[in-house]
Amino acid sequence: MTEELSKSKAVRQKSVGEYFAAHLREYGLLLALIAIMAFFQVMTGGVMLKSVNITNLFLQNSYIIIMALGMLVVIVAGHIDLSVGSVMGFIGALAAILMVNYDWPLWAVFPVCLTAGALIGAAQGYWVAYWSIPPFIVTLAGMLVFRGLSLWLLEGQSVGPFPKEFQLLSTGFIPDFMPESMSASLAETFGARRFNTGALSLGVIGSAVIVYLGLKKRARNKAYGIEDEPKSFFIGRNIIVIGGLLFICFKLATFRGLPNVLVTMAVLTIAYAFLTQSTVIGRRLYAVGGNEKAAKLSGIKTKRLTFLAFANMGMLAALAGLIFAARLNTATPKAGFAVELDVIAAVFIGGASMSGGVGKVIGAVVGAFIMGVMNNGMSIMGIGIDYQQVIKGLVLLAAVIFDVYNKNKQG
Amino acid sequence: MTTILEMRGITKTFPGVKALDDVDLRVEQGEIHALVGENGAGKSTLMKVLSGVYPAGSYDGEIVYNGQVTSFAGISDSEKLGIIIIHQELALVPLLSVAENLFLGNEVARNGVINWPEMYQRTDELLAKVGLNEAASTTIESMGVGKQQLVEIAKALAKNVKLLILDEPTAALQENDSQKLLELLLELKAQGITSILISHKLNEISQVADRITVIRDGAAVSTLDCRAEEISEEHIIRDMVGRDMEHRYPERQRNIGQPLFEIKNWNVWHPEHKDRQMLRNVNFNVREGEIVGIAGLMGSGRTELAMSIFGKSYGRNISGEAFLKGQPVNLSTVDKAIKAGLAYCTEDRKELGLVLEESIVSNITLANLEGVSRGGVLNTAEEQKVAERYREAMNIRTPSVHQKVVNLSGGNQQKVVLSKWLFANPQVLILDEPTRGIDVGAKFEIYGIMNELAAEGRGVVMISSEMPELLGMCDRIYVMNEGELVAELSAEEASQERIMSFIVTE
């Protein structure tokens, strides 16, 4: 009896360290992002965290993050999609032709382009799911086909510019919805030229929601006796996340406010996090990637899920294509070239497993930011594209080696 | 007669199990020595010790070969001395030619450059020796299993075989192919090659074997000399199964009701080999509250039967009818089979039953996520409750239901699989080798769960290779042999000897 007691005590004392070890990957990723940002903040002499640069970071990386959401779903299901860069470019070209050459209105262009993307994804998913053709091959073919089709559609030219409203998709900002007098006085307080109070208040609301949901989950876990992160970790993590969120919102407020793409991205991220973690479809997706045969024998329609994962990926690639085209204000045959590699790298840096069944939306998003911050920071520092590629490659390798090492150590 | 091989006091232990216990085996020069015993008796383990698959040092005892004590660090050591083992699953590369396979790892080459003419010539010689009329350039893939088996033997001849070990060589063969193979064995014997033959087919054994060693529960129980006197199959069977009931079975109140589930004229073909029929006119039924057993060897079609019923998960051209409570029922997909009230607990927990890297909770609810969700959104609190309920009911030993199932012991993993299917609330459960690879205590618990299920009026179908457990648990036992149900025995009629006699005689 006493032995039992002392044993359980020892377990409890060890648990903080053990918890950290078991979740090293998740905290490590967040800490790595912070460390990388801090590193570039110093190396760029403070340019990194300037309002304008933070805004740029979001504008530059939004399309990668949006595709990383779809790619995470595909990779968790145990597959891969190499065609997303080409599909993105193709849809950008399609939108450009429809708007510039045929004068289609926006309300028609959007649904047509998103549907076209979904159909492209579905066409590829069909071969993967129902014919068991390796996704590597199917999407490699897709990559070539849609690269070629973009060239054909654009006849090798750049097509633009686009209507103003279309550009807002990427370059627009959420207008300040708070009273102007309030913003003016805040601008004065902070010594900024202008201040978007709406942006900051959205940050405050977001923080409150994060804390509220976190506490609610903790309370529920406690009620059910589910193992949860130690209190110190919960507080520490929330301080970092909320601090980061408020800092970013504050910085954005002193520039032009929240970019439209940031809101699009945030909404999609939350939606996909919910889909993967809290719905029946999400659970089945992980089961298919984890053990397809067992999933099938549990009555899961594995083929249909694979098919849908690819269709979904195609749709997100289409959205990314629209955003990218809107940002450049022109569609070029080179748009989306080699972007699939950044997207896939982001998902793997975020902790997903090549063999499927493992990976989280939040990880993929943080992974994409790590890549984005490195791109941005190294460009500001004036590091050549040659070294940039080498460094990004090594970071990807290191992240995956870290995963494998961790897993071997645990197993 | 000189002795070519003597294995003395071989003892091999796996974690928690003594697979071989002080086994002696003596094989004479130039004889065909048969090794018989039930599934899991230890025959294959003994042969793996002999061929160096289990290296010296991983077992106790000694191997004397041609009068010398030898020890093998690996399979290449034993092959050097001419001891060649042909496993049940053939080790041929399907897309390579016969010649390439025969000399795989042993190519006719100088400085790494292959001498194709010589290799083809030697291939032709070897093929002639085994009586196989095929071109040396034929790919393995394009041949039937019978011919592939001959290629394996030719491969052994290419390695200058002295002692040939065949592990169930005829299990996958048609009647005339088997016959050809046996004749070849006799021919090789005439050329002075010694063979050890592992087989379940006693008629084949009495046809070719000079002596028979019977292995039971990891021990050699007898060696019978067929040259001195006729050995009856009954005698061999008695030696094979003659053990006391070593497990106990929980008491059960039998309360058998109306017919619940019935399969009529069930025919199934092999998913890849179109002309190979795996199941032939199978008819069986299970009643409410009844535990029905299906006995038979591995590969006799038991698993194929269960999986083809369960949403056509195995085979092609499936025909036949299924009835639930007298009504025809559509079982064409797994989804429909589950909704109709069927559950199938696979024999291969890790490959087919569990998502190993997921938690106990998500594995338990996987087949019935509707039961813990509303409008497609999971209620994780409810899910947790469900998992805790089964953890308690099934006595799953784990610190937390959020533990990954990969970290559980075999018995506890099996309980998770059972929980998954119970949560789907089936009327009929098909349990395929539910106690394989788990310890005695957990076995007893699983028997108890089965009894409870029957007591609730569900029908339980138990597929097992362990005859004592079938006899201890079942109200009725079907015997399956080569894709057909060859016998139906009531609990009173059934005995190990009777079941075995249906399994070993064709």
Coordinates of C-alpha atoms in Angstrom, one line a residue, chain B residues 109-113:
Chain B
A109 CA 29.3 -14.4 -62.8
R110 CA 32.8 -13.2 -63.1
N111 CA 33.8 -9.9 -61.5
G112 CA 30.1 -9.1 -61.2
V113 CA 29.4 -9.6 -64.9

